Coordinates of C-alpha atoms in Angstrom, one line a residue:
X1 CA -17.3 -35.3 -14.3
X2 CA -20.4 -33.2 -13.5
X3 CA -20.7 -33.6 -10.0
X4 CA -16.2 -32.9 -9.5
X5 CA -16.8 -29.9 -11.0
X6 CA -19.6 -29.2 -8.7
X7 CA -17.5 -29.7 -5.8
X8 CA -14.6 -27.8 -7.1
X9 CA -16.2 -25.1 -7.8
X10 CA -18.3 -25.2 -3.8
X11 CA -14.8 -25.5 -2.4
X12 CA -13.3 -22.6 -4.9
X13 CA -16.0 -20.1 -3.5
X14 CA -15.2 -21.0 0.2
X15 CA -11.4 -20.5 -0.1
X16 CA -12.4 -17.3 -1.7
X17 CA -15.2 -16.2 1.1
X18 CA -12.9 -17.6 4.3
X19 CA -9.6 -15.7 2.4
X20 CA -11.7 -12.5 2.4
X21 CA -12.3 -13.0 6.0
X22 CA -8.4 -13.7 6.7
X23 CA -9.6 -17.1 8.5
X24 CA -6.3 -18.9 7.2
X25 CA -7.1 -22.1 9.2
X26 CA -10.6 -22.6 7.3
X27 CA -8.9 -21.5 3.8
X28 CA -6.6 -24.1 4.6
X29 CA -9.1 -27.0 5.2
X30 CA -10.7 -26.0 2.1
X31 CA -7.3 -26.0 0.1
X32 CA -7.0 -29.6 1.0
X33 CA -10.8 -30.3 0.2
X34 CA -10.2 -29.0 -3.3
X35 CA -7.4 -31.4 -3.9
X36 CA -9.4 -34.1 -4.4
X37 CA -11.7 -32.9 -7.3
X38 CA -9.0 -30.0 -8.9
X39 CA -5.1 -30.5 -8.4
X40 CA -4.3 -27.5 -10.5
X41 CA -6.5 -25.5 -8.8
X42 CA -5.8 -26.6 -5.4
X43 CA -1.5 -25.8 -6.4
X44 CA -3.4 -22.2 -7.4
X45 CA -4.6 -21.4 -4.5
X46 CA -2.0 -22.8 -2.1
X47 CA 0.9 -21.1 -4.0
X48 CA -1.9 -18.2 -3.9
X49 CA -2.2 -18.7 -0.4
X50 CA 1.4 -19.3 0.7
X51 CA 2.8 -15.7 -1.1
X52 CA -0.2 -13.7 0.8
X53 CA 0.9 -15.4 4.4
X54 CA 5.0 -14.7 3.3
X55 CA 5.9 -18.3 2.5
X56 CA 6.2 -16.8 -1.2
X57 CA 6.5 -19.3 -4.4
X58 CA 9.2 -19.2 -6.8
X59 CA 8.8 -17.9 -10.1
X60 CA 9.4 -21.6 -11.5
X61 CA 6.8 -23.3 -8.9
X62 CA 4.2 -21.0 -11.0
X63 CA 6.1 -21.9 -13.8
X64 CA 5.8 -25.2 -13.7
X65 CA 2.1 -25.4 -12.7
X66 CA 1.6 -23.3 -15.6
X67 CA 3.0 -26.0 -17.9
X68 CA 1.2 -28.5 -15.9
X69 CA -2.4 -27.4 -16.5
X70 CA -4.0 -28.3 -20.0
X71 CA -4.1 -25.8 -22.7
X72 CA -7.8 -25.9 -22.7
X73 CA -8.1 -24.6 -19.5
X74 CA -7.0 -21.0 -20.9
X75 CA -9.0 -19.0 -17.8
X76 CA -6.5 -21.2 -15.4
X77 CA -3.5 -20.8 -17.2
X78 CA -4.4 -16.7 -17.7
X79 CA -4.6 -16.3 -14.0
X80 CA -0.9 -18.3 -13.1
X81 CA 1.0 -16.3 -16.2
X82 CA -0.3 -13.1 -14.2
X83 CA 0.9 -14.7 -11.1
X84 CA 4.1 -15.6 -13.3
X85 CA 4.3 -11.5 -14.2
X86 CA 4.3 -10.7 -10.1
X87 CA 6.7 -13.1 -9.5
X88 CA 9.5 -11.4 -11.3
X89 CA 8.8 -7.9 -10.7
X90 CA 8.7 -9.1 -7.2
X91 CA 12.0 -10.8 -7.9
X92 CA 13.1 -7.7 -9.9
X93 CA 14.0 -10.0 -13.2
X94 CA 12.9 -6.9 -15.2
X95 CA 14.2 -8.7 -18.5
X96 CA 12.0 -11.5 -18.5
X97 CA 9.2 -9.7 -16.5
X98 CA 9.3 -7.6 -19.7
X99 CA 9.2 -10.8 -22.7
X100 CA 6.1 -12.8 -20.3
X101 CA 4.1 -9.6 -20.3
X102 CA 4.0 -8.6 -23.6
X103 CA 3.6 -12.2 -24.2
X104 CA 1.0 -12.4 -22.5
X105 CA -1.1 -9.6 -23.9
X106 CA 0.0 -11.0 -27.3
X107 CA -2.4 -13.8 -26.0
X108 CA -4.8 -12.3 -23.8
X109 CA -5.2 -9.0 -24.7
X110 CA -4.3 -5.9 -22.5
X111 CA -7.2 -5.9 -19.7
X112 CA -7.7 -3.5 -17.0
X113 CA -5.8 -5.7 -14.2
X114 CA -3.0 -5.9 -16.4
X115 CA -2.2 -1.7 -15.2
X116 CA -0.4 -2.9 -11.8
X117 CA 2.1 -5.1 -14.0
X118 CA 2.7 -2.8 -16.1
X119 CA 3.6 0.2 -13.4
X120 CA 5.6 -2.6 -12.2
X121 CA 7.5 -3.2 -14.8
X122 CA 7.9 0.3 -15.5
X123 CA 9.0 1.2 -11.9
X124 CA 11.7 -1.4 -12.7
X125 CA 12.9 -0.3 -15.8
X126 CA 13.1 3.4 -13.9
X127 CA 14.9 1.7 -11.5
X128 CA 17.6 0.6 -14.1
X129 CA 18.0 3.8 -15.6
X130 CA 16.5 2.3 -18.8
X131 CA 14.6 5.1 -19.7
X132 CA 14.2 5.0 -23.2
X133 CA 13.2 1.5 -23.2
X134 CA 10.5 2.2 -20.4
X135 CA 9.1 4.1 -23.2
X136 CA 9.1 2.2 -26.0
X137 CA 7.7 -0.7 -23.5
X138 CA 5.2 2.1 -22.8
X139 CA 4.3 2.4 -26.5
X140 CA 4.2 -1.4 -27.2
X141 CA 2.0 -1.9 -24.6
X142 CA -1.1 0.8 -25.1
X143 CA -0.6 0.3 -28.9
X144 CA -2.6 -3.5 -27.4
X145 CA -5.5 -1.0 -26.0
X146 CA -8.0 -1.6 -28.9
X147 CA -11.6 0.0 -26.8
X148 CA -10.9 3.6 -26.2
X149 CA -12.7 3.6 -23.2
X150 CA -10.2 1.1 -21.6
X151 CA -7.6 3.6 -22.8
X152 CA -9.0 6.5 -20.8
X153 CA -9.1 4.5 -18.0
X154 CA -5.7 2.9 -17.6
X155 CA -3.9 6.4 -19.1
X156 CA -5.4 7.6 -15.3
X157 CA -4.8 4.5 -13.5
X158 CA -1.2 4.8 -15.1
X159 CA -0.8 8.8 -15.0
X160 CA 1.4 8.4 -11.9
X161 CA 4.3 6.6 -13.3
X162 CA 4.0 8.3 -16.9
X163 CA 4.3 11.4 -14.9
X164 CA 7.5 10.5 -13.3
X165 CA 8.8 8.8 -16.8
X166 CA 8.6 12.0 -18.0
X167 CA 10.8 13.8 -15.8
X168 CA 13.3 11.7 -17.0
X169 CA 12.9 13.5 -20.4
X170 CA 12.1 17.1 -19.5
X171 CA 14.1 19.2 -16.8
X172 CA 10.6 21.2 -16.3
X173 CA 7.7 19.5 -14.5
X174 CA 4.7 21.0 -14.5
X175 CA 3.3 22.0 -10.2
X176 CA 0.4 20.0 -9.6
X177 CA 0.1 17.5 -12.2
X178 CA -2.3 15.5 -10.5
X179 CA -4.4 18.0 -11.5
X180 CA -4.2 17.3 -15.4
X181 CA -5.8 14.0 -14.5
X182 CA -8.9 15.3 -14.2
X183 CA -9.5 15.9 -17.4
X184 CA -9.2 12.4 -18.4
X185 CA -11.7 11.7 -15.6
X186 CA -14.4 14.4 -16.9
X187 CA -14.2 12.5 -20.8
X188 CA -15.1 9.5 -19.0
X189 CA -18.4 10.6 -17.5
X190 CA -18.6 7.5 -15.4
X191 CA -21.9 7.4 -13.9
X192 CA -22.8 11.0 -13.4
X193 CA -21.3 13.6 -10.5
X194 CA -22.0 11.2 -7.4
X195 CA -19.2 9.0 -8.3
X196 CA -16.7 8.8 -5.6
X197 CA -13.9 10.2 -7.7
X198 CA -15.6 13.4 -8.7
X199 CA -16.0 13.8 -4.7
X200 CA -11.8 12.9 -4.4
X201 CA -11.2 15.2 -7.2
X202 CA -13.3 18.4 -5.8
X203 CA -12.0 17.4 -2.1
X204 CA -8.1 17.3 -3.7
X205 CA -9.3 21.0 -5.6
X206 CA -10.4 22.5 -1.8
X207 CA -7.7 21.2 0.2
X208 CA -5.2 22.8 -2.8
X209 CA -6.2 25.7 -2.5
X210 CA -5.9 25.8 1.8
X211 CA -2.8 23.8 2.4
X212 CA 0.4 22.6 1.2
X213 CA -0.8 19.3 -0.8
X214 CA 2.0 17.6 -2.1
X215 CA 0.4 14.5 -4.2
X216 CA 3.1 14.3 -6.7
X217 CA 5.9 13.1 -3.8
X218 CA 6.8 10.0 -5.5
X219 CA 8.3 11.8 -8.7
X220 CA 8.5 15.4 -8.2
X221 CA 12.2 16.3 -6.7
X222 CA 10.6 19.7 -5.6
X223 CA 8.2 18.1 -3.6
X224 CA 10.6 15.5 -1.9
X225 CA 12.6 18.5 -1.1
X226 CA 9.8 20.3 0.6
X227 CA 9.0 17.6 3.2
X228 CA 12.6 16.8 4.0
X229 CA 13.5 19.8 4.6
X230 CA 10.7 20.5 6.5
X231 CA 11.6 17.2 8.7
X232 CA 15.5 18.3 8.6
X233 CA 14.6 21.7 9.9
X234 CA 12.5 20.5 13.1
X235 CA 15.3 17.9 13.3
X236 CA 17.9 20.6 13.7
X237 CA 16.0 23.3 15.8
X238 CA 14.6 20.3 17.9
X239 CA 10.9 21.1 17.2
X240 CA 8.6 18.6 18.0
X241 CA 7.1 16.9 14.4
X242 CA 5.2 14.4 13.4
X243 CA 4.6 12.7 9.9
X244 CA 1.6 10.2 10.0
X245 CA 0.6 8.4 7.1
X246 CA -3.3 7.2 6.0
X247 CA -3.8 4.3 3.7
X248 CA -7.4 2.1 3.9
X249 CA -6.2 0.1 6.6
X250 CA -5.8 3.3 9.0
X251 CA -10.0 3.8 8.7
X252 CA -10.3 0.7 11.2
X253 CA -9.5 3.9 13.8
X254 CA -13.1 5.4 12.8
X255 CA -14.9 2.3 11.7
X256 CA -17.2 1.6 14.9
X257 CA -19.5 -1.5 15.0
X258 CA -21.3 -0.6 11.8
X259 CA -18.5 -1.7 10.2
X260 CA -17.0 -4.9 12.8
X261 CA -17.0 -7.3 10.2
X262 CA -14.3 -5.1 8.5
X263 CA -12.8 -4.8 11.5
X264 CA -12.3 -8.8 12.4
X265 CA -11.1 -9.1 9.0
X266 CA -7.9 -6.6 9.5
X267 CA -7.7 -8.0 12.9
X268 CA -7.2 -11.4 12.1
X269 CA -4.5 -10.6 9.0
X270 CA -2.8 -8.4 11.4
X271 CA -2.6 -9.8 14.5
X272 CA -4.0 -13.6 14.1
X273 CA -7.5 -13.5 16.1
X274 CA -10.2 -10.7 16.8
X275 CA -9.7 -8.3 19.4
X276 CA -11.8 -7.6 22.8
X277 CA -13.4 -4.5 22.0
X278 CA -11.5 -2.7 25.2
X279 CA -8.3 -3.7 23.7
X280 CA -9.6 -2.0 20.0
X281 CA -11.0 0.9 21.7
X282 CA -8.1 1.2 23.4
X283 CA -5.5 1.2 20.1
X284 CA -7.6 3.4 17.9
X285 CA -7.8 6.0 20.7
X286 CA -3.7 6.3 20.8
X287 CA -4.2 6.3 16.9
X288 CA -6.2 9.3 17.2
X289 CA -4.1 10.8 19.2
X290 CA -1.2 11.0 16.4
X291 CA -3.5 11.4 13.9
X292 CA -5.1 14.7 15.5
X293 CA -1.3 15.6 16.3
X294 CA 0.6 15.5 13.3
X295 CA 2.2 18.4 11.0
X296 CA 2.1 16.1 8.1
X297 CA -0.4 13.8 6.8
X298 CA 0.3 11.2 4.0
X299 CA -3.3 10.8 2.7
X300 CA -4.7 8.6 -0.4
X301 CA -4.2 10.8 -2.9
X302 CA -6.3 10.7 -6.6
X303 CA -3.6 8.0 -8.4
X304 CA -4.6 6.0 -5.2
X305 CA -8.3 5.7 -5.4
X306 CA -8.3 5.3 -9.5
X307 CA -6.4 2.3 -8.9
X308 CA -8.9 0.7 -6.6
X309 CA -12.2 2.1 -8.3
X310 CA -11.6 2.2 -12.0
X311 CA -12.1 -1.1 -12.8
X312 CA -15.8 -0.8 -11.4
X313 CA -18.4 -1.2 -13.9
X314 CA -22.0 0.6 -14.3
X315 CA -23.3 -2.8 -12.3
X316 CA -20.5 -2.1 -9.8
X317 CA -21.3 0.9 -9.3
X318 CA -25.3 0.2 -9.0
X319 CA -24.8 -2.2 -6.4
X320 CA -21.5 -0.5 -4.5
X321 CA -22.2 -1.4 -0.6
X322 CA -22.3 -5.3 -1.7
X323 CA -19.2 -5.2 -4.0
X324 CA -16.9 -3.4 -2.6
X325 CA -13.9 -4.6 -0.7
X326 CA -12.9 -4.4 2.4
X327 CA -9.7 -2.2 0.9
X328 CA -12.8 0.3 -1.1
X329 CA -14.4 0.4 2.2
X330 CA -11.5 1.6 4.1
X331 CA -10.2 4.4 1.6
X332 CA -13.6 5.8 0.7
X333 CA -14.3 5.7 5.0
X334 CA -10.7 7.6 5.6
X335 CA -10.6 10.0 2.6
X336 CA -14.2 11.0 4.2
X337 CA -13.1 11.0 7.5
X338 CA -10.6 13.4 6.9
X339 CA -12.6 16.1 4.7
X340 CA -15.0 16.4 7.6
X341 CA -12.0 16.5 10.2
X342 CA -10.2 19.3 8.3
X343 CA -13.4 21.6 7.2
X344 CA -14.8 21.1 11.3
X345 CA -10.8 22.1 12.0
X346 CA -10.6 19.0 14.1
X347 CA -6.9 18.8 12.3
X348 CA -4.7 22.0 12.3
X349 CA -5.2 24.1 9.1
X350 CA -1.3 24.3 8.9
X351 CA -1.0 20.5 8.6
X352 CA 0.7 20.0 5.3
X353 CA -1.1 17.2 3.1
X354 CA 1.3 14.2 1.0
X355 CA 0.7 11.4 -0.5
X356 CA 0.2 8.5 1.6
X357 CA 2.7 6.5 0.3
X358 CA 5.6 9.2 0.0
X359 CA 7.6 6.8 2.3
X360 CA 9.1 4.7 -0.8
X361 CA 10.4 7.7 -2.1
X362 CA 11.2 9.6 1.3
X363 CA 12.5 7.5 3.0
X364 CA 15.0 5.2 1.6
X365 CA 18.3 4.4 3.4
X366 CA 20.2 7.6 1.7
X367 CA 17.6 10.4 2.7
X368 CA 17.5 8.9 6.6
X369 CA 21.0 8.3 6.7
X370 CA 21.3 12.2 6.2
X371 CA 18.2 13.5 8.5
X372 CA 20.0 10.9 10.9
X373 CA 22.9 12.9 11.1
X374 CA 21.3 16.3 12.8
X375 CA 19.8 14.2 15.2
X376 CA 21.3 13.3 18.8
X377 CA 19.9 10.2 19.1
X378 CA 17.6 7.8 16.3
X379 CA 15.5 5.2 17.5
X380 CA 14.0 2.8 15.0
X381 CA 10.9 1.1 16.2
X382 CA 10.4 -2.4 14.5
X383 CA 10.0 -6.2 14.6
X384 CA 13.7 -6.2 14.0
X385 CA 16.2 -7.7 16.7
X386 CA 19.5 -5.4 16.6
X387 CA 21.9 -7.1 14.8
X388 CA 20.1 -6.9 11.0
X389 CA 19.6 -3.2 11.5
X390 CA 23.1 -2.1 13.3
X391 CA 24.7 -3.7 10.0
X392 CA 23.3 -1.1 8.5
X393 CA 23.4 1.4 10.8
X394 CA 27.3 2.1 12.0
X395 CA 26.7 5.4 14.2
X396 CA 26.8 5.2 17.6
X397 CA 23.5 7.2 17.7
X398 CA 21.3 4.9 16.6
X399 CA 19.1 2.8 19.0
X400 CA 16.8 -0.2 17.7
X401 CA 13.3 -1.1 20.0
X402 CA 11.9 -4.3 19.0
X403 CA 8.1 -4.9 19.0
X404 CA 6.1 -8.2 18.5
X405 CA 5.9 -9.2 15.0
X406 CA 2.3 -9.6 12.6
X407 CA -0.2 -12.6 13.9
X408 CA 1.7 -13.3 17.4
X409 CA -2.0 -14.1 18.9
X410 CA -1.9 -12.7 22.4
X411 CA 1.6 -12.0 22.4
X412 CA 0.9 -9.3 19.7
X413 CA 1.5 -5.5 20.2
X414 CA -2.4 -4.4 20.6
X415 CA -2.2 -6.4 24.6
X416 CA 1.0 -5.1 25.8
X417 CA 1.1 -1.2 23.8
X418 CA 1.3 0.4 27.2
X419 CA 4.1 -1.3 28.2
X420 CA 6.0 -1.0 25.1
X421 CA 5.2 2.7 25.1
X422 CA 6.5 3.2 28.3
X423 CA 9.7 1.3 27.6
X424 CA 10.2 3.5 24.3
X425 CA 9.5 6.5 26.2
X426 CA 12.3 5.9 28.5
X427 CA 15.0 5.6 25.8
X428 CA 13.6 9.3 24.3
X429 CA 14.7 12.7 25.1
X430 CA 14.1 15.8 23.4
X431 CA 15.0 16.3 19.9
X432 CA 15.3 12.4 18.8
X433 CA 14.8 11.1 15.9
X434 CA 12.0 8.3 15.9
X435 CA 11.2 5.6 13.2
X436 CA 8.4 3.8 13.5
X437 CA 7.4 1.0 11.1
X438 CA 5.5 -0.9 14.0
X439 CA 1.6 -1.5 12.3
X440 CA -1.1 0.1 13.2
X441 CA -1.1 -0.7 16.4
X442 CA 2.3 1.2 16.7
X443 CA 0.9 4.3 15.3
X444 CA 0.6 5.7 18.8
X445 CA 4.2 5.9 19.4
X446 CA 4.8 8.1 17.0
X447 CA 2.2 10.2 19.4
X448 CA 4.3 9.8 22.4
X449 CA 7.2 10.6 20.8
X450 CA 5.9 13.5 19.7
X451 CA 5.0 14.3 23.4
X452 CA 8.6 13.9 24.7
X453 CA 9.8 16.4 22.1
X454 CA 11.0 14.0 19.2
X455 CA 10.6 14.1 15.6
X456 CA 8.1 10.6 15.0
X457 CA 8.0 10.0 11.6
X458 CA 6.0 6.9 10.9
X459 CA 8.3 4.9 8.0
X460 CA 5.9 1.8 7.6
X461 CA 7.5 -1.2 5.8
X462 CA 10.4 0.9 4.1
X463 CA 12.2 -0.8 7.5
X464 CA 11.2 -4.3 5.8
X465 CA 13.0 -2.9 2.7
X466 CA 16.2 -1.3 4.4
X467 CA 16.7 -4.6 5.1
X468 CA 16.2 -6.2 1.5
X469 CA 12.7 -8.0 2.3
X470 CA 9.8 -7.0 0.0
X471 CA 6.9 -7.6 2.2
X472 CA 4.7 -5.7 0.7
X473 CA 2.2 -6.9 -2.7
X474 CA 3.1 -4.6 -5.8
X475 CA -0.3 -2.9 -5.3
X476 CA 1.1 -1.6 -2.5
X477 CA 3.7 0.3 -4.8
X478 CA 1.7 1.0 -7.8

């Protein structure tokens, strides 16, 4: 018994070391190592594995492992009923999402990782016009909150989407509510002024007070407004523009050799294998090129970086370069990246900052079906052959340019870019409209549309979602 837990546990920590190198094929071998000394565990991780890589599990194959595992093994059975949770806001079952979860922190109390669930749920409940009972679910839940510590800390991680529940209640909205946060932040005095979100939080105060910074995108209807009328004007006076948006992933541009193991990571989740360093040299160059280019920025904004660093503790913090993730890594290396870019003037002063992902608010099918309309000709960049997206599209003025999909090994978009880009930049002509939701590796595109006199605007996976496929993990949205 000794010696099978032994060996589950070895083979636990190499599924967890290979996974956060994205090497799928030795996370694999392991999976099947593991069956031998841990069948629940080894249904974990490949239903783990299987929703990461897109094969996702149903909410009753979790279900039904769940049952499976002994109810003496409560750590186990804690970590499949919050897989259980994601499942259905994932599926959008915002009834029962709503029973497991406060079931669940009837039993296991309300932790810090439960915050992404429960902005889940309440984006759901939004989404259902159930407004009233997104608050009392509000109430139920942080009544659970017995340390008040913990209940600083998720009242910022959750600010965002208590700020846009409560423009469902109020027809005023205070400007610049990401401001309010701070204060929240200042009671917590977590470990003295060198933490990294005092340096957001003066870096957000500088930027305020020298550009257009529009961080509360994803629930302020002023702010929406701004950027698309901004977009709908260059659309109709056929003025170059381009929108580019920043999340941790986009620091692999600026992340040299200092930083290549970070690198093969992202490169193997994206495209299936490392890169030749000519063919990354060459991709983060076009990169730079729409990133030193574009009239609007979507950046990580303050709600972003206190989900991803709150949950550090005073050993977390003590030790930082060790723990953090390659996902901390990235958004600390582009948020830093960017200050020094603006204050040297490497990016225009006029540049107007949003948050980074203002695309799930921005740009659903409504808002581009309208900016579609003032343009003479919209070209969506994507994975997608023509048929899926024409369905939706019925205007003769929409054109569709298919890329290589995620992990196509050497048939992926970083070996053949110049091609594509010369391909797209045949189809353009002055004034376009181009959507790109083509990777990082497409975020050059958007630079050469620019060039030809198009407005780029760089959608991301909203073209997944168009199309009714949630590709995306909720942290992605919360």
């Amino acid at each position: 018994m000794i010696a099978q837990k032994i060996f589950s546990n070895f083979y636990e920590w190499k599924i967890k070391k290979f996974y956060h190198q994205r090497n799928i094929q030795a996370v694999d071998e392991n999976i099947l190592k593991l069956k031998k000394y841990n069948v629940h565990k080894f249904w974990f991780w490949r239903h783990y594995i299987d929703r990461v890589l897109g094969d996702k599990p149903s909410f009753l194959d979790w279900q039904t492992l769940y049952d499976r595992v002994p109810t003496t093994n409560k750590k186990l059975r804690k970590v499949i009923h919050h897989e259980m949770v994601l499942q259905l806001i994932v599926e959008k079952n915002t009834e029962r999402s709503v029973v497991l979860f406060l079931q669940g922190i009837e039993s296991f109390g309300f932790k810090f990782r439960d915050a992404q669930k429960y902005i889940g749920i309440l984006h759901l409940l939004m989404e259902n016009q159930s407004y009233q009972q997104a608050r009392d679910f509000k109430e139920s839940c942080f009544a659970k909150i017995s340390s008040p510590v913990l209940h600083k800390k998720i009242s910022l991680m959750t600010s965002e989407i208590h700020f846009k529940l409560d423009t469902f209640f109020s027809q005023k909205l205070t400007r610049h509510r990401w401001i309010e946060t701070f204060d929240i932040l200042d009671k917590l005095q977590l470990y003295g002024k060198s933490n990294l979100l005092y340096e957001v939080k003066v870096d957000h105060c500088r930027l305020q007070r020298a550009s257009a910074l529009l961080l509360d995108i994803r629930f302020s209807q002023a702010e929406q407004d701004q950027l698309l009328g901004a977009i709908a004007d260059a659309i109709k006076n056929s003025k170059p523009y381009l929108l580019l948006r920043l999340g941790d992933g986009e620091s692999y541009a600026f992340m040299g050799d200092k930083h290549s193991g970070d690198m093969n990571v992202r490169e193997n989740k994206w495209w299936g294998q490392p890169l030749a360093s000519s063919t990354r040299n060459h991709i983060c160059q076009l990169f730079k090129q729409a990133y030193y280019q574009a009239d609007c920025l979507g950046i990580p904004s303050c709600y972003r970086f206190y989900r991803d660093y709150l949950g550090m503790n005073l050993k977390d913090y003590l030790t930082f370069n060790r723990i953090e993730s390659v996902s901390q890594r990235g958004l600390k290396s582009i948020h830093r990246q960017l200050i020094d870019d603006y204050h040297h003037e490497k990016i225009s002063k006029q540049v107007v900052f949003c948050e980074h992902r203002c695309h799930q608010t921005v740009f659903r099918l409504p808002q581009i079906k309208k900016l579609m309309q003032w343009a003479p000709q919209t070209i969506i960049v994507s994975k997608y052959a023509q048929a899926p997206l024409a369905a939706l599209f019925e205007s003769e003025k929409v054109a569709f340019f298919q890329i290589p999909g995620e992990r196509q090994g050497n048939t992926s978009l970083p070996y053949h870019v110049d091609d594509y880009t010369s391909s797209l930049l045949s189809l353009l002509r002055p004034g376009d409209l181009v959507l790109v939701g083509a990777g990082f590796a497409g975020k050059g595109f958007l630079a050469a549309a620019k060039s030809a006199g198009c407005v780029a605007l760089d959608v991301g996976s909203m073209v997944d979602h168009w199309l009714g496929h949630h590709t995306r993990q909720i942290a992605d949205f919360v």
